[in-house]
CSV table of C-alpha atoms and ligand atoms in Angstrom, one decimal:
chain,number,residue,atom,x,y,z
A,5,UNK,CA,0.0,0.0,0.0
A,6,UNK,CA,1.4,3.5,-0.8
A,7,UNK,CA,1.8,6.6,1.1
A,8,UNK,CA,-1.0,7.8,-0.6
A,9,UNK,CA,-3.2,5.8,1.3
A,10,UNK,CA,-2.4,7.2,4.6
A,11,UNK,CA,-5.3,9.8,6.2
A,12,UNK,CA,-4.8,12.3,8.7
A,13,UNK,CA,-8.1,12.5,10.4
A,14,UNK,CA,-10.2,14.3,13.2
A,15,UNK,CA,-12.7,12.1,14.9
A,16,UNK,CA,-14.8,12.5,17.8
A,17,UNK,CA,-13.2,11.7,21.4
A,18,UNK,CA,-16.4,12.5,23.1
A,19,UNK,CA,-19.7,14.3,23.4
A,20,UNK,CA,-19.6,18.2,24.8
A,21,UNK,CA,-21.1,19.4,27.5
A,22,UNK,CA,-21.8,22.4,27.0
A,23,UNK,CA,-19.0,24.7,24.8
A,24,UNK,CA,-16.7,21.8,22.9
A,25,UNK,CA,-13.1,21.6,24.7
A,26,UNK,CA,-10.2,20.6,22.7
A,27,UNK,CA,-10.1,17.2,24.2
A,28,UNK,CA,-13.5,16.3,22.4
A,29,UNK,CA,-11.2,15.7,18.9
A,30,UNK,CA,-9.0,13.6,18.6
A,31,UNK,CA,-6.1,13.5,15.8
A,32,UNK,CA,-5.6,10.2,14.0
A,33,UNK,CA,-3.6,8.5,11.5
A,34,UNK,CA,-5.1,5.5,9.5
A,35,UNK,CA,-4.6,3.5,6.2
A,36,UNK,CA,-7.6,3.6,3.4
A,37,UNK,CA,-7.8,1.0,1.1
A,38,UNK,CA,-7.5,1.2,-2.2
A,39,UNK,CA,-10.8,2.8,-4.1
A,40,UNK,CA,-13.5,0.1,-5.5
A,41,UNK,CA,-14.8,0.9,-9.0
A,42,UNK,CA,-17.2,3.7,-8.8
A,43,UNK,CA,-14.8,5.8,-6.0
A,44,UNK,CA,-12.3,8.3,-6.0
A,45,UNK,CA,-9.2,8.6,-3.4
A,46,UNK,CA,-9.5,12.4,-2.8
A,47,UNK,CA,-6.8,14.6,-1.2
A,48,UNK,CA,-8.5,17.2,0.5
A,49,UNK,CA,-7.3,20.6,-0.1
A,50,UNK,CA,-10.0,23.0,2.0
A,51,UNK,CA,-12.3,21.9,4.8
A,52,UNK,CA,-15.1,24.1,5.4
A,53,UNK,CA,-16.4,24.8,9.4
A,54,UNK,CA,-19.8,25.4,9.9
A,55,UNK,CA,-21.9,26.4,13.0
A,56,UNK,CA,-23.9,22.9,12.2
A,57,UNK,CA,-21.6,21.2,13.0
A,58,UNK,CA,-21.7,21.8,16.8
A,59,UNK,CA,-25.2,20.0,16.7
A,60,UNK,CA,-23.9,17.2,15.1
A,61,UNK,CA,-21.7,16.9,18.3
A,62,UNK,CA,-24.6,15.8,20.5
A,63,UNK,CA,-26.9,13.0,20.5
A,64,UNK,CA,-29.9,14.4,20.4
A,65,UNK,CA,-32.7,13.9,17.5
A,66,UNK,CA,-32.2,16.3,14.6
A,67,UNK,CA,-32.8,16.9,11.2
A,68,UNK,CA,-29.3,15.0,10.5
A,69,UNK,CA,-28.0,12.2,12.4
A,70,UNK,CA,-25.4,13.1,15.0
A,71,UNK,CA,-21.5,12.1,14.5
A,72,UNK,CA,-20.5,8.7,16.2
A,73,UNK,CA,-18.2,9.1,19.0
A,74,UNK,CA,-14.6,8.1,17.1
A,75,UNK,CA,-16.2,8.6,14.0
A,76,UNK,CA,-14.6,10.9,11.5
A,77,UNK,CA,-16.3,14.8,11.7
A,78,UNK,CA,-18.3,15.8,9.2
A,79,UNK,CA,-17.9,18.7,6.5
A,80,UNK,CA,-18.1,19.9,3.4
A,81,UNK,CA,-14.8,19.6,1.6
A,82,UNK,CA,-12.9,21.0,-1.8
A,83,UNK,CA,-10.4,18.0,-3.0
A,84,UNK,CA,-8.1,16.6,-6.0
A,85,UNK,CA,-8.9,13.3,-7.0
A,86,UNK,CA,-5.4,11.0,-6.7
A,87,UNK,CA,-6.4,8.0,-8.3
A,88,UNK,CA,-9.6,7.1,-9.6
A,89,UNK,CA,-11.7,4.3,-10.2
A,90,UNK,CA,-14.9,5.5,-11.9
A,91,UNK,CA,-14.5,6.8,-15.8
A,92,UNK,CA,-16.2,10.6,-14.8
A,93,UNK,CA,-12.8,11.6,-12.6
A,94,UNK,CA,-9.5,11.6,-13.8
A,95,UNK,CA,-6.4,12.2,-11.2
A,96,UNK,CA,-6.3,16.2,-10.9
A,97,UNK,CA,-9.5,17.3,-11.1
A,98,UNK,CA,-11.4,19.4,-8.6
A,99,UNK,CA,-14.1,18.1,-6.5
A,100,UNK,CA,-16.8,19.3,-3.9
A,101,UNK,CA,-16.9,16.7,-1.8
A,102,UNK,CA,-18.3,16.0,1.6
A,103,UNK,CA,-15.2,14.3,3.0
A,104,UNK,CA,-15.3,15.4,6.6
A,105,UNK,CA,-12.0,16.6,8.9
A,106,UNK,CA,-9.6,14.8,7.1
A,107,UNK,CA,-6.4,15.1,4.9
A,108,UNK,CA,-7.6,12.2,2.2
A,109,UNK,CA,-10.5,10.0,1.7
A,110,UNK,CA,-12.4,7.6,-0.2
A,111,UNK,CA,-15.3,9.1,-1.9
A,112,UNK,CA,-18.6,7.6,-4.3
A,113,UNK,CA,-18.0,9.3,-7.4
A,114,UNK,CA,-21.9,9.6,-7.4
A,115,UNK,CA,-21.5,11.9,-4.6
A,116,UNK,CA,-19.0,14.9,-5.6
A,117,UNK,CA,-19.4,17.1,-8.3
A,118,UNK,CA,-16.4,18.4,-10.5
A,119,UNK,CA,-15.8,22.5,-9.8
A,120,UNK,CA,-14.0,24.6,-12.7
A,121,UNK,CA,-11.1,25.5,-10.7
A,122,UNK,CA,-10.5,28.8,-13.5
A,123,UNK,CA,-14.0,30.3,-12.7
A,124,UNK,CA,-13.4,31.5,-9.1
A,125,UNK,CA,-11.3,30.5,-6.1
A,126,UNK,CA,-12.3,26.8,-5.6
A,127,UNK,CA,-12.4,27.4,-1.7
A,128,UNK,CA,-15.6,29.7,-2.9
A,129,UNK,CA,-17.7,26.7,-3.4
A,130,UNK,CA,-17.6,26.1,0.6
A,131,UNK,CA,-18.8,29.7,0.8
A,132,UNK,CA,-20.0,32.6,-1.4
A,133,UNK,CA,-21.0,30.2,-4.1
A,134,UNK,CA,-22.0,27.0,-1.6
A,135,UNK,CA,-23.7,25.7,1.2
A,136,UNK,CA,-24.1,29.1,2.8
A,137,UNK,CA,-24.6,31.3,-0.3
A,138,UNK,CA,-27.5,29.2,-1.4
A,139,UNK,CA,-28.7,29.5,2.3
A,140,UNK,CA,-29.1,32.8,2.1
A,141,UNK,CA,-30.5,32.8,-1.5
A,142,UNK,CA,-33.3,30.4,-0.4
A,143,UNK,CA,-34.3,32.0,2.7
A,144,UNK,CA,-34.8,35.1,1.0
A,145,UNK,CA,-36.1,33.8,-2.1
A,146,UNK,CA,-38.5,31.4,-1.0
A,147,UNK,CA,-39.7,32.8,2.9
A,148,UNK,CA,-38.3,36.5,3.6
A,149,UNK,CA,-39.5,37.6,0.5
A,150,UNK,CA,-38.3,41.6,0.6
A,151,UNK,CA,-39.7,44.0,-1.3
A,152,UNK,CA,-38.4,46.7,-2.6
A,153,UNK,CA,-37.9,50.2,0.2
A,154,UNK,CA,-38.4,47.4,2.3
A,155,UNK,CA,-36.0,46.9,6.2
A,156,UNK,CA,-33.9,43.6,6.5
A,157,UNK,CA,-32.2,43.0,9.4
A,158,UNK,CA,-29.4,39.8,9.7
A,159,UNK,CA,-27.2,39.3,12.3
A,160,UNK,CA,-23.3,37.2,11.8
A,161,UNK,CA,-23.8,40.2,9.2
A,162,UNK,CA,-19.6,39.4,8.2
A,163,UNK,CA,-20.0,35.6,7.9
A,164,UNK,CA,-20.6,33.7,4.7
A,165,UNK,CA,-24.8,33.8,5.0
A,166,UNK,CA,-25.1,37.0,7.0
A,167,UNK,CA,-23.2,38.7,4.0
A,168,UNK,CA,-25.1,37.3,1.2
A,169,UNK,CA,-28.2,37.9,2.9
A,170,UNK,CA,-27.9,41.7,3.2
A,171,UNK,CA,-26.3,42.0,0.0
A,172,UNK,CA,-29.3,40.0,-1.9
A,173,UNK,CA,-31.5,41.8,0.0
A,174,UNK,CA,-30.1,45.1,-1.7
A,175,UNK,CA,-30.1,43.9,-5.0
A,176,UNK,CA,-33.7,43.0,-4.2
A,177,UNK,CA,-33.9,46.3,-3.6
A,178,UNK,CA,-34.8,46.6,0.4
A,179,UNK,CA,-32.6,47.9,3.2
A,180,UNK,CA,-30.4,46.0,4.3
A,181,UNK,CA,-29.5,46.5,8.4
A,182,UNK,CA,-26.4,44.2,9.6
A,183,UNK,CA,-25.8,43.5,13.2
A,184,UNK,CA,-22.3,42.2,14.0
A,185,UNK,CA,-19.9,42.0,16.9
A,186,UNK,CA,-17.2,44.6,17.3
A,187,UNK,CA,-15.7,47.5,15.6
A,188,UNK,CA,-13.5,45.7,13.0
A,189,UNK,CA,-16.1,43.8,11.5
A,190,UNK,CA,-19.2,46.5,11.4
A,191,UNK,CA,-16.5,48.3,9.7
A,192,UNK,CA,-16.2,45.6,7.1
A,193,UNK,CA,-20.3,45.4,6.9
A,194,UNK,CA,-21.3,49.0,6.1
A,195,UNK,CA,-17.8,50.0,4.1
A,196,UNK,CA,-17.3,47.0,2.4
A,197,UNK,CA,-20.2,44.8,1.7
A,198,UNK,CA,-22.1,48.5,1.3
A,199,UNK,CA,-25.0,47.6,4.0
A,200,UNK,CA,-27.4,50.6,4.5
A,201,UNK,CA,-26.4,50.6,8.6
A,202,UNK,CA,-24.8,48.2,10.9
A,203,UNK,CA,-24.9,47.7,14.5
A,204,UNK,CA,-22.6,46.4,17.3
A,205,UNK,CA,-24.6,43.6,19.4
A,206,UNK,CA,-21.8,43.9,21.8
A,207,UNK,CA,-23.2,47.4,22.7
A,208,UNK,CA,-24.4,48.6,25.7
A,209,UNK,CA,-27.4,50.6,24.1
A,210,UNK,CA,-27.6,48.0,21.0
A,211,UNK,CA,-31.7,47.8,21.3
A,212,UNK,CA,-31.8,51.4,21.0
A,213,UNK,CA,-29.2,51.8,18.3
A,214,UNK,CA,-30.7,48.8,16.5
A,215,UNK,CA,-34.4,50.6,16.6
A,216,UNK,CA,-32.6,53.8,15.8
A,217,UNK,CA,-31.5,51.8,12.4
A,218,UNK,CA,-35.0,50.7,11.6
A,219,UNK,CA,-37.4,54.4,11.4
A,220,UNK,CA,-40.1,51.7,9.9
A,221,UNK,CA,-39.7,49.1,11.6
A,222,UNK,CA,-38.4,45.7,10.5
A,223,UNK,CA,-40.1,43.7,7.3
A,224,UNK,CA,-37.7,40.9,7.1
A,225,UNK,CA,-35.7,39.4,10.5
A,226,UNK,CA,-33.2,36.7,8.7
A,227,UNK,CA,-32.5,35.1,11.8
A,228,UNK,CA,-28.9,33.2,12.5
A,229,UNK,CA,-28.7,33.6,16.0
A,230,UNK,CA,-31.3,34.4,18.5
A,231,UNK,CA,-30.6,35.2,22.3
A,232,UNK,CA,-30.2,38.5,23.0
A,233,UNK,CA,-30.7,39.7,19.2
A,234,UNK,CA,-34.4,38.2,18.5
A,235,UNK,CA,-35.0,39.8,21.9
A,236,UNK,CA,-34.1,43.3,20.4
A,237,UNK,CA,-35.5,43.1,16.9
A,238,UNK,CA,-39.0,41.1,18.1
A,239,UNK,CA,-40.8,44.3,19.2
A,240,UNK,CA,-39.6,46.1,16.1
A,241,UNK,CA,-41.5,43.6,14.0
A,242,UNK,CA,-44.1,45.4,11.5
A,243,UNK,CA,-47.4,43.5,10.6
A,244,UNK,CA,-46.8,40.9,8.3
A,245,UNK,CA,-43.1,40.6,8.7
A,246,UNK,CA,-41.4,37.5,7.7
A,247,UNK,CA,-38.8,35.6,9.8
A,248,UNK,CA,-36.6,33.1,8.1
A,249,UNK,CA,-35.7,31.4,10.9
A,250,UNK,CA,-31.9,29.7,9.4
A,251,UNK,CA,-29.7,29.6,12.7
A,252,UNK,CA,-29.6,29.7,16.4
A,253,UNK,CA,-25.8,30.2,17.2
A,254,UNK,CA,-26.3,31.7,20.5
A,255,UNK,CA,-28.3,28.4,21.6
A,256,UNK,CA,-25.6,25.9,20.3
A,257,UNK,CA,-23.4,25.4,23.0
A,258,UNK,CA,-26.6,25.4,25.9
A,259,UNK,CA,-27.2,22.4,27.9
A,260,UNK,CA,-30.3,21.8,28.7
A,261,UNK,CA,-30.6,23.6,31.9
A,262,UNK,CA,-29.6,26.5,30.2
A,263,UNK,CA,-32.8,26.5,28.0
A,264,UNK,CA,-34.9,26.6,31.1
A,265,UNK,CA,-35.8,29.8,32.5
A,266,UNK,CA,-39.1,31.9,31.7
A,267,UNK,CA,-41.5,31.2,29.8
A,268,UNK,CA,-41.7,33.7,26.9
A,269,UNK,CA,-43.5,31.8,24.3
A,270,UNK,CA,-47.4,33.5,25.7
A,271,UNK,CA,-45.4,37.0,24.4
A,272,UNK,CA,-43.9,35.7,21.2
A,273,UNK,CA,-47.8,33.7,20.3
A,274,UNK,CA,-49.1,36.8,21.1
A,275,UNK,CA,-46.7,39.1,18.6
A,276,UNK,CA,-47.2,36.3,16.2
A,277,UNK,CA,-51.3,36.7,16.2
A,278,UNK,CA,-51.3,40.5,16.9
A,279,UNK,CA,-48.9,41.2,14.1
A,280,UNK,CA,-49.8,38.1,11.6
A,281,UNK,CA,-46.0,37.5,11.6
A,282,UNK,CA,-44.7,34.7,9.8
A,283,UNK,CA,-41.8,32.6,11.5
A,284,UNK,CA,-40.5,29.8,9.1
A,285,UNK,CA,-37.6,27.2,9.9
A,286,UNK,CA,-35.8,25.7,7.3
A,287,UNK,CA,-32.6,23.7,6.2
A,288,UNK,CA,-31.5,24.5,3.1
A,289,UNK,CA,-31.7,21.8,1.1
A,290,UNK,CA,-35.1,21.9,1.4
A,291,UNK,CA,-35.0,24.0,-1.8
A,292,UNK,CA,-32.0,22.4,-3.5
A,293,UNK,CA,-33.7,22.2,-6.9
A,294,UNK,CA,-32.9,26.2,-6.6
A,295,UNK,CA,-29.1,25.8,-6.4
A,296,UNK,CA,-28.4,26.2,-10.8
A,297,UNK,CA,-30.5,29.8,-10.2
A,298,UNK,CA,-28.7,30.0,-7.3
A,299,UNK,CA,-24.9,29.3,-9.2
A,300,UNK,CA,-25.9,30.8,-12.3
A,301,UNK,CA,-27.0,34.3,-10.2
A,302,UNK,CA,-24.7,34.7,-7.4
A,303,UNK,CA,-21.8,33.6,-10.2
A,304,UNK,CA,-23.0,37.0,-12.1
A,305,UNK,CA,-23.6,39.3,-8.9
A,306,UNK,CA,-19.8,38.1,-7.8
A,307,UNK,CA,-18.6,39.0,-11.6
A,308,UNK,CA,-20.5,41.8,-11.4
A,309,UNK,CA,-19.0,43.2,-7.4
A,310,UNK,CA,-22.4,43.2,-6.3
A,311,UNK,CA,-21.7,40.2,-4.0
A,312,UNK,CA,-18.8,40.3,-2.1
A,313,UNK,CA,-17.3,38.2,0.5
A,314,UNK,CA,-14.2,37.1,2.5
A,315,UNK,CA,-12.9,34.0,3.7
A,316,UNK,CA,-11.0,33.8,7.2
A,317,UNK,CA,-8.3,30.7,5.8
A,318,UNK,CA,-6.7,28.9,8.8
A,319,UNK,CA,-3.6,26.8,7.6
A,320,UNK,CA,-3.6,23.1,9.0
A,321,UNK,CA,-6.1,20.3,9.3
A,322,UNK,CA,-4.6,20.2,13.5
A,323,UNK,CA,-6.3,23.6,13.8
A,324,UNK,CA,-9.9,22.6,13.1
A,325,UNK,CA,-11.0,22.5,16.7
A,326,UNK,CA,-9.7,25.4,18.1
A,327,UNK,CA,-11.0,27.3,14.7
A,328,UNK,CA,-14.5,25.9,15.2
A,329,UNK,CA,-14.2,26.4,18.9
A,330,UNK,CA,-13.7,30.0,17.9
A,331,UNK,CA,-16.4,30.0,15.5
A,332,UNK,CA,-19.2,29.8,17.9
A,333,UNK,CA,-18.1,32.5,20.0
A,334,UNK,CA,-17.8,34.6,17.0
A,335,UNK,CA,-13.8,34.6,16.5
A,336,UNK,CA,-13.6,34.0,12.8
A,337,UNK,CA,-14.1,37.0,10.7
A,338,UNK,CA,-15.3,35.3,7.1
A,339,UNK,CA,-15.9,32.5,6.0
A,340,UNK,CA,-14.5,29.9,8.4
A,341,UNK,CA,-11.9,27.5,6.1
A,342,UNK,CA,-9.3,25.3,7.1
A,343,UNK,CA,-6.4,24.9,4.2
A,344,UNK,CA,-5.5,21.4,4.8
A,345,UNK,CA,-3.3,21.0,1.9
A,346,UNK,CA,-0.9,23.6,-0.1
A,347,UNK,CA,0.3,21.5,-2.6
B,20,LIG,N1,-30.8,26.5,8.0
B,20,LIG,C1,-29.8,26.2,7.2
B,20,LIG,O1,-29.9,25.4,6.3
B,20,LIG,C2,-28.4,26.8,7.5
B,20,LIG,C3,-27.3,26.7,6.7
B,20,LIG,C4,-26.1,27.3,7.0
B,20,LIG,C5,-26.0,28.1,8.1
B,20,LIG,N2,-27.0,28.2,9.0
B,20,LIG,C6,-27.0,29.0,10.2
B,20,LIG,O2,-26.7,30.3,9.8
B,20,LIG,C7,-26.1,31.0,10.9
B,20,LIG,C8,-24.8,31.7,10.3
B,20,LIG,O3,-24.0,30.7,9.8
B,20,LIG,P1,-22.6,31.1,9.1
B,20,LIG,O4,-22.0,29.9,8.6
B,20,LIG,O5,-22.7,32.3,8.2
B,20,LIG,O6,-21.7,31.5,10.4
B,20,LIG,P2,-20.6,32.6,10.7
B,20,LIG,O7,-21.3,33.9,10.5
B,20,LIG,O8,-19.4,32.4,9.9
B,20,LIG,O9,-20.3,32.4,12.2
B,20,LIG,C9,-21.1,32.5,13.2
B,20,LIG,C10,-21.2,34.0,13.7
B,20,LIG,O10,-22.3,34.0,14.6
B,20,LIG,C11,-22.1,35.2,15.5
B,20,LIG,N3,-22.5,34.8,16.8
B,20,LIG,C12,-22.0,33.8,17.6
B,20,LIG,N4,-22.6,33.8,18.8
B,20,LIG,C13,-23.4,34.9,18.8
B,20,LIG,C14,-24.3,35.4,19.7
B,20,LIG,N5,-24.5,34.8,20.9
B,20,LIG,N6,-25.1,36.5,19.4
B,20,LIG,C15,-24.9,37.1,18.2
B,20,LIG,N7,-24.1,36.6,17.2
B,20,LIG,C16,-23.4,35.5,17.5
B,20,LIG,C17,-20.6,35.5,15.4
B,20,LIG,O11,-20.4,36.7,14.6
B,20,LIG,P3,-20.3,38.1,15.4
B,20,LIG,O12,-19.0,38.2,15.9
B,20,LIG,O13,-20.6,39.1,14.3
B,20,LIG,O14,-21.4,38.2,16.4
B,20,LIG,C18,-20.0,34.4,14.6
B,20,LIG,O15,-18.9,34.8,13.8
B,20,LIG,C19,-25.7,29.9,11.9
B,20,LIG,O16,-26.7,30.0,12.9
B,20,LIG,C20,-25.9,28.6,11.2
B,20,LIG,O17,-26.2,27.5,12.0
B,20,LIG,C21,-28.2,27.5,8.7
């Protein structure tokens, strides 16, 4: 067997309690075997960390099945297929693949797609032009449903679905209100991704400063986080507002005595009646017939600088855990990627 076969992998040691510690992953080193007809052996150039990720930690019912403990962890990945056994791939190409924390892997060739590594930065396709992207795109598409003059308001404003989401939401024509934490990256909201306002949630005064933002109100609450942020923007709701409801980051890392304390739902039933606001969960790939729109739009909007966006690159597979670590308590700045390959 040849060196080629050896895997530098992340599995997980156990389940957190609470916010994940480093000693939940553990770093391995194993032989694959040589790919079957129909597979690919992959060597995986970008990993991609999502927030999801954290609730695939637990073992608890979900819409995905959670990660075995000393199982490999799961994520989308961008790799070059070595050697191949399936006539689609040839060794070279460019894959998106869903390969997990790991430096090379066996993969169905039913289950990755070539990418067209001249068109745009192939790390994109975990980003701008992936998983998140089209998040954004179908939340806003298919539930938020702006119109134009109308206020959008989306917190993680810098990350890879909170960026698309204001920026579609411009070029949908609405207002686009980003709430983000610290200076350096409302900075990066309002100047660079050209958001109409942007507030710090870190603020003392943020309610104010967020109602401030929105003279009329809020029409559209994309909503990634929750906590202390829904609590803000929920009695800025207008009548009919729509509430994609994509992400609950501040939630991730509760236990479950954490989630016990009063009862708000009789106020939020209430809003919901008074104001006939709609509140709509989804997972993305709910509307995955939509991803071609999806590439064939957000390809133009990139070409055409409407939609912008920036990747936070972390070099090493051995860095995964403290990168996601950092991602759920809002260190990365970007979209969260770990290079595990130069070459
Ligand atoms: N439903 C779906 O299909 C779907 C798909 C993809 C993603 N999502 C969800 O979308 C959301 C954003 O994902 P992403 O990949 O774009 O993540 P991201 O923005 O790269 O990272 C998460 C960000 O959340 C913010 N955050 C963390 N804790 C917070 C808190 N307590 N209060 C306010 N903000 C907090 C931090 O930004 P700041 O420093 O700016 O606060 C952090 O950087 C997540 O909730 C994720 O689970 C859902």
């Amino acid at each position: 067997m040849s060196d080629k076969q050896i895997t530098t992998r992340i599995v997980l040691a156990s389940r957190p309690e609470g916010r994940p510690k480093p000693d939940n992953f553990r770093l391995e080193t194993v032989r694959l075997p040589e790919p079957s007809k129909g597979e690919v052996l992959l060597d995986i150039l970008y990993l991609s960390l999502d927030p999801y990720m954290r609730g695939r930690m637990d073992d608890a019912k979900s819409y995905a099945k959670p990660v075995a403990i000393g199982a490999v962890m799961e994520g989308g990945t961008v790799a070059r297929v070595v050697e191949s056994a399936d006539p689609a791939f040839k060794p070279g190409d460019i894959v998106l693949s869903h390969s997990g924390w790991q430096s090379r892997a066996i993969a169905k060739a039913s289950e990755i797609r070539k990418l067209d590594a001249k068109a745009y930065p192939v790390s994109t396709a975990l980003g701008v032009l992936g998983m998140p992207g089209f998040t954004a795109y179908a939340g806003l598409r298919n539930i938020g449903k702006p119109k134009p003059g109308e206020t959008v308001v989306v917190a993680a404003a810098s990350g890879p679905v909170g960026s698309a989401v204001g920026q579609i939401a411009r070029i949908m024509g609405a207002r686009a209100v980003g709430i983000a934490g610290g200076r350096e990256k409302c900075d990066f909201v309002r100047d660079e991704l050209g958001f109409d306002a942007v507030i710090d949630h870190r603020s003392t005064n943020f309610a104010e400063e967020l109602a401030a933002a929105c003279p009329r109100g809020i029409d559209v609450y994309f909503e990634n986080v929750g906590g202390h942020v829904w609590s803000a923007v929920a009695p800025l709701l207008n009548d009919f507002a729509r509430v994609p409801v994509c992400g609950l980051i501040a939630h991730y890392n509760a236990t479950a005595a954490d989630l016990q304390g009063p009862d708000r739902l009789p106020a939020t039933m209430r809003d919901i009646l008074k104001k006939s606001l709609l509140l709509r969960g989804f997972i993305q790939r709910e509307f995955a017939d939509q991803r071609p729109d999806f590439e064939r739009e957000a390809s133009a909007w990139i070409a055409s600088g409407r939609l912008k966006y920036r990747e936070d690159i972390v070099d090493g597979l051995e860095n995964a855990p403290a990168a996601f670590i950092g991602l759920l308590d809002g260190k990365n700045f970007g979209k969260l990627v770990i290079r595990v390959s130069n070459t």
